[in-house]
Structures are given as C-alpha cells and as structure tokens.
PDB file of C-alpha atoms in Angstrom:
ATOM      1  CA  MET N   1       1.206 -14.749  12.775  1.00 85.00           C
ATOM      2  CA  LYS N   2       4.342 -15.140  10.931  1.00 90.00           C
ATOM      3  CA  PHE N   3       4.580 -13.836   7.426  1.00 90.00           C
ATOM      4  CA  GLY N   4       6.818 -13.999   4.205  1.00 82.00           C
ATOM      5  CA  ALA N   5       9.175 -17.405   4.661  1.00 78.00           C
ATOM      6  CA  GLY N   6      12.586 -18.126   4.856  1.00 81.00           C
ATOM      7  CA  ALA N   7      15.329 -15.736   6.111  1.00 77.00           C
ATOM      8  CA  SER N   8      12.206 -12.921   5.963  1.00 83.00           C
ATOM      9  CA  GLN N   9      10.150 -14.220   7.570  1.00 89.00           C
ATOM     10  CA  ILE N  10       8.725 -12.277  10.518  1.00 92.00           C
ATOM     11  CA  GLU N  11       6.306 -12.642  13.015  1.00 94.00           C
ATOM     12  CA  VAL N  12       4.280 -10.009  14.687  1.00 96.00           C
ATOM     13  CA  ASN N  13       4.963 -11.152  17.956  1.00 96.00           C
ATOM     14  CA  PHE N  14       2.286  -8.759  20.427  1.00 97.00           C
ATOM     15  CA  ALA N  15      -1.169  -9.060  19.064  1.00 96.00           C
ATOM     16  CA  THR N  16      -2.852  -6.760  21.958  1.00 97.00           C
ATOM     17  CA  GLN N  17      -1.811  -3.027  22.564  1.00 97.00           C
ATOM     18  CA  ALA N  18      -2.452  -3.897  26.897  1.00 97.00           C
ATOM     19  CA  ALA N  19       0.106  -7.029  25.927  1.00 98.00           C
ATOM     20  CA  LEU N  20       2.732  -4.253  24.152  1.00 98.00           C
ATOM     21  CA  PHE N  21       2.268  -1.720  27.001  1.00 98.00           C
ATOM     22  CA  ARG N  22       2.585  -4.576  29.729  1.00 98.00           C
ATOM     23  CA  GLU N  23       5.501  -5.348  28.484  1.00 98.00           C
ATOM     24  CA  ILE N  24       7.014  -1.932  27.891  1.00 98.00           C
ATOM     25  CA  ARG N  25       6.302  -0.148  31.251  1.00 97.00           C
ATOM     26  CA  LYS N  26       8.143  -3.852  32.300  1.00 97.00           C
ATOM     27  CA  ARG N  27      11.369  -3.021  30.265  1.00 97.00           C
ATOM     28  CA  LEU N  28      11.204   0.429  31.199  1.00 96.00           C
ATOM     29  CA  GLN N  29      10.946   0.060  34.961  1.00 93.00           C
ATOM     30  CA  GLN N  30      14.387  -2.620  34.547  1.00 94.00           C
ATOM     31  CA  ARG N  31      15.476  -0.304  32.204  1.00 93.00           C
ATOM     32  CA  ILE N  32      15.890  -3.138  30.045  1.00 96.00           C
ATOM     33  CA  GLY N  33      15.877  -2.000  26.165  1.00 97.00           C
ATOM     34  CA  PHE N  34      13.894  -2.924  23.215  1.00 98.00           C
ATOM     35  CA  ALA N  35      13.647  -2.146  19.450  1.00 98.00           C
ATOM     36  CA  LEU N  36      10.082  -2.372  18.205  1.00 98.00           C
ATOM     37  CA  ALA N  37       9.300  -2.426  15.061  1.00 98.00           C
ATOM     38  CA  THR N  38       5.996  -1.736  13.472  1.00 97.00           C
ATOM     39  CA  LEU N  39       5.021  -3.569  10.157  1.00 97.00           C
ATOM     40  CA  ASN N  40       3.738  -3.083   7.408  1.00 95.00           C
ATOM     41  CA  LEU N  41       2.760  -3.893   3.641  1.00 94.00           C
ATOM     42  CA  ASP N  42       6.041  -1.745   1.913  1.00 94.00           C
ATOM     43  CA  HIS N  43       8.225  -3.513   4.807  1.00 96.00           C
ATOM     44  CA  LEU N  44       6.864  -7.004   3.729  1.00 94.00           C
ATOM     45  CA  SER N  45       7.423  -6.111   0.149  1.00 93.00           C
ATOM     46  CA  LYS N  46      11.128  -4.687   1.046  1.00 94.00           C
ATOM     47  CA  LEU N  47      11.813  -7.542   2.943  1.00 92.00           C
ATOM     48  CA  HIS N  48      12.150 -10.145   0.559  1.00 84.00           C
ATOM     49  CA  HIS N  49      14.900  -8.993  -1.335  1.00 88.00           C
ATOM     50  CA  ASP N  50      16.669  -6.447   1.073  1.00 93.00           C
ATOM     51  CA  ALA N  51      18.790  -9.308   3.517  1.00 92.00           C
ATOM     52  CA  ALA N  52      19.872  -6.562   5.581  1.00 94.00           C
ATOM     53  CA  PHE N  53      16.577  -5.305   6.638  1.00 96.00           C
ATOM     54  CA  ALA N  54      15.443  -8.608   7.185  1.00 95.00           C
ATOM     55  CA  ARG N  55      18.655  -9.366   9.713  1.00 95.00           C
ATOM     56  CA  ALA N  56      17.638  -6.140  11.696  1.00 96.00           C
ATOM     57  CA  TYR N  57      13.634  -6.661  11.622  1.00 96.00           C
ATOM     58  CA  ALA N  58      15.022 -10.602  13.053  1.00 94.00           C
ATOM     59  CA  ALA N  59      17.039  -7.947  15.556  1.00 95.00           C
ATOM     60  CA  HIS N  60      13.701  -6.762  17.002  1.00 97.00           C
ATOM     61  CA  ASP N  61      12.289  -7.694  20.437  1.00 96.00           C
ATOM     62  CA  ILE N  62       9.082  -6.575  19.597  1.00 98.00           C
ATOM     63  CA  VAL N  63       7.067  -6.194  16.528  1.00 98.00           C
ATOM     64  CA  ILE N  64       3.534  -5.230  15.815  1.00 98.00           C
ATOM     65  CA  ALA N  65       1.025  -4.518  12.733  1.00 97.00           C
ATOM     66  CA  ASP N  66       1.189  -1.216  11.883  1.00 95.00           C
ATOM     67  CA  GLY N  67      -0.942  -1.801   8.364  1.00 90.00           C
ATOM     68  CA  ARG N  68      -4.204  -2.524   7.685  1.00 94.00           C
ATOM     69  CA  PRO N  69      -3.230  -5.453   5.166  1.00 95.00           C
ATOM     70  CA  VAL N  70      -1.021  -6.780   7.686  1.00 96.00           C
ATOM     71  CA  VAL N  71      -4.495  -7.178  10.213  1.00 96.00           C
ATOM     72  CA  TRP N  72      -6.686  -8.736   7.681  1.00 96.00           C
ATOM     73  CA  LEU N  73      -3.882 -11.409   6.754  1.00 96.00           C
ATOM     74  CA  SER N  74      -3.624 -12.528  10.608  1.00 96.00           C
ATOM     75  CA  ARG N  75      -7.544 -12.199  10.388  1.00 96.00           C
ATOM     76  CA  ILE N  76      -7.506 -14.847   7.074  1.00 96.00           C
ATOM     77  CA  ALA N  77      -4.438 -17.107   9.333  1.00 95.00           C
ATOM     78  CA  ARG N  78      -7.198 -17.593  12.189  1.00 95.00           C
ATOM     79  CA  SER N  79      -4.142 -15.812  14.726  1.00 95.00           C
ATOM     80  CA  PRO N  80      -5.510 -12.152  14.799  1.00 96.00           C
ATOM     81  CA  VAL N  81      -3.993  -8.891  15.672  1.00 97.00           C
ATOM     82  CA  ALA N  82      -4.471  -5.702  16.725  1.00 97.00           C
ATOM     83  CA  LEU N  83      -3.667  -2.710  14.395  1.00 97.00           C
ATOM     84  CA  MET N  84      -1.080  -0.684  15.949  1.00 97.00           C
ATOM     85  CA  PRO N  85       0.359   2.230  14.057  1.00 95.00           C
ATOM     86  CA  GLY N  86       3.731   3.603  15.270  1.00 94.00           C
ATOM     87  CA  ALA N  87       2.002   7.468  14.556  1.00 94.00           C
ATOM     88  CA  ASP N  88      -0.753   6.373  17.061  1.00 96.00           C
ATOM     89  CA  LEU N  89       1.873   5.227  19.629  1.00 97.00           C
ATOM     90  CA  ILE N  90       3.879   8.054  20.154  1.00 98.00           C
ATOM     91  CA  LEU N  91       1.417   9.641  22.560  1.00 98.00           C
ATOM     92  CA  PRO N  92       0.520   7.051  24.673  1.00 98.00           C
ATOM     93  CA  LEU N  93       4.419   5.975  25.279  1.00 98.00           C
ATOM     94  CA  CYS N  94       5.259   9.258  25.618  1.00 98.00           C
ATOM     95  CA  ALA N  95       2.256   8.944  28.552  1.00 98.00           C
ATOM     96  CA  LEU N  96       3.935   5.507  29.470  1.00 98.00           C
ATOM     97  CA  ALA N  97       7.640   7.337  29.643  1.00 97.00           C
ATOM     98  CA  ALA N  98       6.726   9.816  32.079  1.00 97.00           C
ATOM     99  CA  GLU N  99       4.370   7.903  34.202  1.00 97.00           C
ATOM    100  CA  THR N 100       7.922   5.561  34.803  1.00 96.00           C
ATOM    101  CA  ASP N 101      10.260   9.112  34.864  1.00 96.00           C
ATOM    102  CA  ALA N 102      11.597   7.390  31.760  1.00 97.00           C
ATOM    103  CA  PRO N 103      13.036  10.054  29.515  1.00 98.00           C
ATOM    104  CA  ILE N 104      12.837  10.178  25.471  1.00 98.00           C
ATOM    105  CA  ALA N 105      14.922  11.324  22.509  1.00 98.00           C
ATOM    106  CA  LEU N 106      13.612  12.072  18.975  1.00 98.00           C
ATOM    107  CA  VAL N 107      15.880  11.324  16.032  1.00 98.00           C
ATOM    108  CA  GLY N 108      15.432  11.491  12.430  1.00 95.00           C
ATOM    109  CA  SER N 109      13.687  14.006  10.160  1.00 94.00           C
ATOM    110  CA  SER N 110      15.000  17.502  10.405  1.00 96.00           C
ATOM    111  CA  ASP N 111      16.011  19.844  13.107  1.00 97.00           C
ATOM    112  CA  ALA N 112      12.436  21.621  12.394  1.00 97.00           C
ATOM    113  CA  VAL N 113      10.513  18.719  12.621  1.00 97.00           C
ATOM    114  CA  LEU N 114      11.905  17.497  15.846  1.00 98.00           C
ATOM    115  CA  GLN N 115      11.441  20.436  17.512  1.00 97.00           C
ATOM    116  CA  GLY N 116       8.226  21.057  16.743  1.00 97.00           C
ATOM    117  CA  ALA N 117       7.119  17.194  17.357  1.00 97.00           C
ATOM    118  CA  ALA N 118       9.148  18.128  21.080  1.00 98.00           C
ATOM    119  CA  ASP N 119       6.917  21.615  21.912  1.00 98.00           C
ATOM    120  CA  ALA N 120       3.942  19.363  20.834  1.00 97.00           C
ATOM    121  CA  LEU N 121       4.562  16.636  22.760  1.00 98.00           C
ATOM    122  CA  LEU N 122       5.810  18.339  25.905  1.00 98.00           C
ATOM    123  CA  GLN N 123       2.503  20.054  25.507  1.00 97.00           C
ATOM    124  CA  SER N 124       0.112  17.464  25.450  1.00 96.00           C
ATOM    125  CA  THR N 125       2.610  15.322  28.349  1.00 97.00           C
ATOM    126  CA  GLN N 126       3.051  16.455  31.693  1.00 97.00           C
ATOM    127  CA  GLY N 127       6.140  15.392  33.256  1.00 97.00           C
ATOM    128  CA  LEU N 128       7.957  14.489  30.255  1.00 98.00           C
ATOM    129  CA  LYS N 129      11.537  14.845  29.752  1.00 98.00           C
ATOM    130  CA  ILE N 130      12.849  14.687  26.480  1.00 98.00           C
ATOM    131  CA  VAL N 131      16.948  14.591  26.413  1.00 98.00           C
ATOM    132  CA  TYR N 132      18.031  14.257  23.501  1.00 98.00           C
ATOM    133  CA  GLN N 133      17.306  15.499  19.679  1.00 98.00           C
ATOM    134  CA  HIS N 134      18.982  14.654  16.575  1.00 98.00           C
ATOM    135  CA  ALA N 135      18.423  15.173  12.917  1.00 98.00           C
ATOM    136  CA  PRO N 136      21.303  12.953  10.691  1.00 97.00           C
ATOM    137  CA  ALA N 137      22.512  14.251   7.551  1.00 93.00           C
ATOM    138  CA  PHE N 138      20.611  14.028   4.091  1.00 91.00           C
ATOM    139  CA  GLY N 139      22.015  10.311   3.012  1.00 92.00           C
ATOM    140  CA  PHE N 140      22.547   9.284   6.866  1.00 96.00           C
ATOM    141  CA  ASP N 141      23.991   5.753   6.851  1.00 97.00           C
ATOM    142  CA  PRO N 142      22.278   3.473   9.652  1.00 97.00           C
ATOM    143  CA  THR N 143      25.685   1.161   9.469  1.00 95.00           C
ATOM    144  CA  GLN N 144      28.554   4.224   9.696  1.00 95.00           C
ATOM    145  CA  PRO N 145      30.444   5.548  12.292  1.00 95.00           C
ATOM    146  CA  GLU N 146      28.020   8.746  12.646  1.00 95.00           C
ATOM    147  CA  ALA N 147      25.091   6.183  13.654  1.00 97.00           C
ATOM    148  CA  ASP N 148      27.897   5.241  16.677  1.00 97.00           C
ATOM    149  CA  ALA N 149      28.390   8.670  17.396  1.00 97.00           C
ATOM    150  CA  ILE N 150      24.266   8.989  17.988  1.00 98.00           C
ATOM    151  CA  PHE N 151      24.034   6.082  20.029  1.00 98.00           C
ATOM    152  CA  GLU N 152      26.838   7.142  22.397  1.00 98.00           C
ATOM    153  CA  ALA N 153      25.314  10.522  23.133  1.00 98.00           C
ATOM    154  CA  LEU N 154      21.984   8.580  23.885  1.00 98.00           C
ATOM    155  CA  SER N 155      23.752   6.556  26.464  1.00 97.00           C
ATOM    156  CA  GLN N 156      25.409   9.660  27.852  1.00 97.00           C
ATOM    157  CA  SER N 157      21.824  11.389  27.908  1.00 98.00           C
ATOM    158  CA  GLY N 158      19.923   9.025  29.998  1.00 96.00           C
ATOM    159  CA  ALA N 159      17.469   8.498  27.866  1.00 98.00           C
ATOM    160  CA  THR N 160      15.809   5.870  28.456  1.00 97.00           C
ATOM    161  CA  ILE N 161      12.892   5.410  24.691  1.00 98.00           C
ATOM    162  CA  CYS N 162      14.488   6.794  21.346  1.00 98.00           C
ATOM    163  CA  PHE N 163      11.737   7.231  19.250  1.00 98.00           C
ATOM    164  CA  ILE N 164      13.624   7.100  14.915  1.00 98.00           C
ATOM    165  CA  ALA N 165      11.845   8.739  12.409  1.00 97.00           C
ATOM    166  CA  LEU N 166      14.261   7.543   9.529  1.00 97.00           C
ATOM    167  CA  GLY N 167      11.928   5.794   7.338  1.00 94.00           C
ATOM    168  CA  ALA N 168      12.186   1.882   5.970  1.00 95.00           C
ATOM    169  CA  PRO N 169      14.704   0.507   6.295  1.00 96.00           C
ATOM    170  CA  LYS N 170      17.045   2.545   8.048  1.00 97.00           C
ATOM    171  CA  GLN N 171      14.868   3.052  11.008  1.00 98.00           C
ATOM    172  CA  GLU N 172      15.049  -0.567  11.585  1.00 98.00           C
ATOM    173  CA  VAL N 173      18.605  -1.107  10.813  1.00 98.00           C
ATOM    174  CA  PHE N 174      19.353   1.575  13.150  1.00 98.00           C
ATOM    175  CA  ALA N 175      17.313  -0.305  15.815  1.00 98.00           C
ATOM    176  CA  ALA N 176      19.278  -3.411  15.812  1.00 98.00           C
ATOM    177  CA  ARG N 177      22.239  -1.916  15.643  1.00 97.00           C
ATOM    178  CA  GLY N 178      21.359   0.058  18.924  1.00 97.00           C
ATOM    179  CA  ARG N 179      19.784  -2.981  20.622  1.00 96.00           C
ATOM    180  CA  GLY N 180      24.208  -3.657  20.838  1.00 95.00           C
ATOM    181  CA  GLN N 181      25.512  -0.048  21.013  1.00 96.00           C
ATOM    182  CA  ALA N 182      23.041   1.201  23.880  1.00 97.00           C
ATOM    183  CA  PRO N 183      21.167  -2.152  25.578  1.00 97.00           C
ATOM    184  CA  ASN N 184      19.568  -0.094  27.814  1.00 96.00           C
ATOM    185  CA  ILE N 185      17.310   1.877  25.161  1.00 98.00           C
ATOM    186  CA  GLY N 186      13.902   1.365  24.210  1.00 98.00           C
ATOM    187  CA  PHE N 187      13.870   2.222  20.314  1.00 98.00           C
ATOM    188  CA  VAL N 188      10.648   2.653  18.197  1.00 98.00           C
ATOM    189  CA  SER N 189      10.525   2.977  14.944  1.00 98.00           C
ATOM    190  CA  ILE N 190       7.200   5.398  13.751  1.00 96.00           C
ATOM    191  CA  GLY N 191       7.848   6.844  10.381  1.00 93.00           C
ATOM    192  CA  ALA N 192       6.317   9.883  10.020  1.00 92.00           C
ATOM    193  CA  GLY N 193       4.652  10.442  13.070  1.00 95.00           C
ATOM    194  CA  LEU N 194       7.321  13.275  14.460  1.00 96.00           C
ATOM    195  CA  ASP N 195       5.668  15.114  10.583  1.00 95.00           C
ATOM    196  CA  PHE N 196       2.457  14.496  11.886  1.00 95.00           C
ATOM    197  CA  LEU N 197       3.199  15.909  15.318  1.00 95.00           C
ATOM    198  CA  SER N 198       5.449  18.777  14.139  1.00 96.00           C
ATOM    199  CA  GLY N 199       2.469  19.659  11.465  1.00 93.00           C
ATOM    200  CA  HIS N 200       4.826  19.641   8.922  1.00 93.00           C
ATOM    201  CA  GLN N 201       2.616  16.446   6.828  1.00 92.00           C
ATOM    202  CA  VAL N 202      -1.162  16.047   7.440  1.00 91.00           C
ATOM    203  CA  ARG N 203      -2.446  12.709   8.672  1.00 93.00           C
ATOM    204  CA  ALA N 204      -5.334  11.749   7.144  1.00 91.00           C
ATOM    205  CA  PRO N 205      -8.489  12.614   8.145  1.00 92.00           C
ATOM    206  CA  GLN N 206      -9.943   9.995  10.973  1.00 92.00           C
ATOM    207  CA  ILE N 207     -13.001   9.008   8.644  1.00 93.00           C
ATOM    208  CA  MET N 208     -10.431   7.937   5.619  1.00 92.00           C
ATOM    209  CA  ARG N 209      -8.264   6.061   8.233  1.00 91.00           C
ATOM    210  CA  ASN N 210     -11.826   4.120   9.528  1.00 89.00           C
ATOM    211  CA  LEU N 211     -12.125   2.960   6.385  1.00 87.00           C
ATOM    212  CA  ALA N 212      -8.865   2.102   5.631  1.00 87.00           C
ATOM    213  CA  LEU N 213      -8.080   4.509   2.533  1.00 90.00           C
ATOM    214  CA  GLU N 214      -5.073   6.407   4.394  1.00 92.00           C
ATOM    215  CA  TRP N 215      -2.492   4.255   2.329  1.00 89.00           C
ATOM    216  CA  LEU N 216      -4.950   6.563  -0.408  1.00 92.00           C
ATOM    217  CA  TRP N 217      -4.478   9.765   1.078  1.00 93.00           C
ATOM    218  CA  ARG N 218      -0.839   9.564   1.353  1.00 90.00           C
ATOM    219  CA  ALA N 219      -0.825   8.154  -2.279  1.00 92.00           C
ATOM    220  CA  ALA N 220      -2.567  11.877  -3.305  1.00 93.00           C
ATOM    221  CA  GLN N 221       0.171  13.834  -1.124  1.00 90.00           C
ATOM    222  CA  GLU N 222       2.939  12.546  -2.604  1.00 90.00           C
ATOM    223  CA  PRO N 223       1.977  10.812  -5.790  1.00 94.00           C
ATOM    224  CA  ARG N 224       5.740  10.188  -7.453  1.00 92.00           C
ATOM    225  CA  ARG N 225       6.817   8.644  -4.212  1.00 90.00           C
ATOM    226  CA  MET N 226       3.672   6.310  -2.577  1.00 92.00           C
ATOM    227  CA  VAL N 227       2.626   5.375  -6.221  1.00 93.00           C
ATOM    228  CA  PRO N 228       5.651   3.124  -7.008  1.00 93.00           C
ATOM    229  CA  ARG N 229       5.374   2.224  -3.324  1.00 90.00           C
ATOM    230  CA  TYR N 230       1.603   0.500  -3.201  1.00 92.00           C
ATOM    231  CA  LEU N 231       2.693  -0.626  -6.497  1.00 93.00           C
ATOM    232  CA  LYS N 232       4.904  -2.708  -5.084  1.00 92.00           C
ATOM    233  CA  CYS N 233       2.711  -3.216  -1.933  1.00 92.00           C
ATOM    234  CA  PHE N 234      -0.829  -4.930  -4.169  1.00 91.00           C
ATOM    235  CA  ALA N 235       2.190  -7.079  -6.628  1.00 93.00           C
ATOM    236  CA  VAL N 236       2.971  -9.286  -3.464  1.00 92.00           C
ATOM    237  CA  LEU N 237      -0.103  -9.241  -1.616  1.00 92.00           C
ATOM    238  CA  PRO N 238      -1.428 -12.121  -3.664  1.00 94.00           C
ATOM    239  CA  GLY N 239       1.172 -14.067  -2.125  1.00 93.00           C
ATOM    240  CA  LEU N 240       1.239 -13.424   1.190  1.00 94.00           C
ATOM    241  CA  VAL N 241      -2.794 -14.274   1.051  1.00 95.00           C
ATOM    242  CA  ALA N 242      -1.818 -17.592   0.426  1.00 94.00           C
ATOM    243  CA  GLN N 243       0.831 -18.139   3.270  1.00 92.00           C
ATOM    244  CA  ALA N 244      -2.229 -16.747   5.513  1.00 94.00           C
ATOM    245  CA  PHE N 245      -4.338 -19.532   3.926  1.00 94.00           C
ATOM    246  CA  GLY N 246      -1.671 -21.851   4.611  1.00 92.00           C
ATOM    247  CA  GLN N 247      -1.313 -21.284   8.518  1.00 89.00           C
ATOM    248  CA  ARG N 248      -4.919 -21.510   9.276  1.00 85.00           C
TER     249      ARG N 248
END
C-alpha cells in the first residue's frame, strides 16, 4: 500500500514477515546490502514536512509496517500488510544472521545501552558475531564526516547487518547514506529496540501491545516528548484515512 502523496509518498513493499525474511536471507547469502525502514504514524507525520526525510525513505529497499495505524489503513485500502515492529525483528534477524554466518553491528543510543544489548543478544543467539559497536556523540549529524567515518569502520569490520538506534529521522538518513557508502551492509532502523533489550527502557506489557495501547504506555513514560508527537500523529490521521478509502 502507498501512504502520502507527491514527493513524500511511501509504499510498504513487504506485506508479510515470511516475504521479508526470504528477501533478507537472499541478500545475506549474496552479500547484497539493503536499507530497511519501519513505517509508523510518527514517520508519516514527519514525511510531509521534511524533504530530506522523504528522500531518505525513498532510498530504502524495504519498508514494512511498524505501527498499528499503518496496518489499519492498509486494511481500509484493501491492501493489508502485517504488523512488524522494529523491536520485534531484532532477535529473529540476529538468529538469521547467526545461521548465515553474517556478523552484525550496533550503532546509536549510548555505550551502556549498546553493551547491554550486545550482552543480551549474545546470550540469546548462539553463534551470533557482533563485530562493531558505536554510540555517536550527542548532536550527531548523519550527513557529516563523522557518519562517513562510521561507514568506513563498518566496512572494515566485516559487518553484514547494522542495527541503527538513532531515532527518526536520523536513523533513516544514516541508512540511506549507508546504502551508497557501505553497499554490502544491510541497515535496519529499530528506534528504541536496543534500549528495550538492554533494560534501559521498559516496553509496554504484552497485553497493552495486543490491545494497541503501546502508545499510551509510552506517553505515560515520557509525556513531555511523546504527547506532542502523538498529537501530531492524530492530526494527520483523517487525511490518511481519506487516502486509504481512495485506494480501495
């Protein structure tokens, strides 16, 4: 399904997890890189106003549905896609990486988060290799030379998948640039996924996720940051619903 219009239009091009993993397995076996974005309502609210973010998204090979509103909109449009939150993909992707002897890298967040996430991943995934970890300094700009140095280090490390935890839009801009500068690496943007793994953030209980209330949990945890974000999300929802009906 396509979301948005004009230069900011984005298409979710992998509708099921089975199709997604077939594609990633093929790319890992052939050592072909990729950039994977996880589309949610927050991203859709940003894409319309941020041309650089829209260009970065357009450079991604794989776009999947990270938020339930995206899934609901796809059903309205009669082009249903499965829910695939980035945080839920980390462990199965690491299992696939171990199976195909594909070393991974972790970029973003903080040194403490990366180390905690690395420990958790190595404990849960037999045979996994983590060959690079880097937490950029506060104010990191993915379009500046510091990013180029990271791409060079990633290429030298032998990493095949790089999990990026920089938040939107930085992680998507970083991934889009990485497609050109480190073309053999798969870049996967996972937001707060590493924070959840390391225990530095507590994810909503499963029952709240099942009831589509994870947003409420996050708003309660970080009201100053999350409440304004969700208000912007709700503001774009009516227009997206109208577009979804138009695609029926």
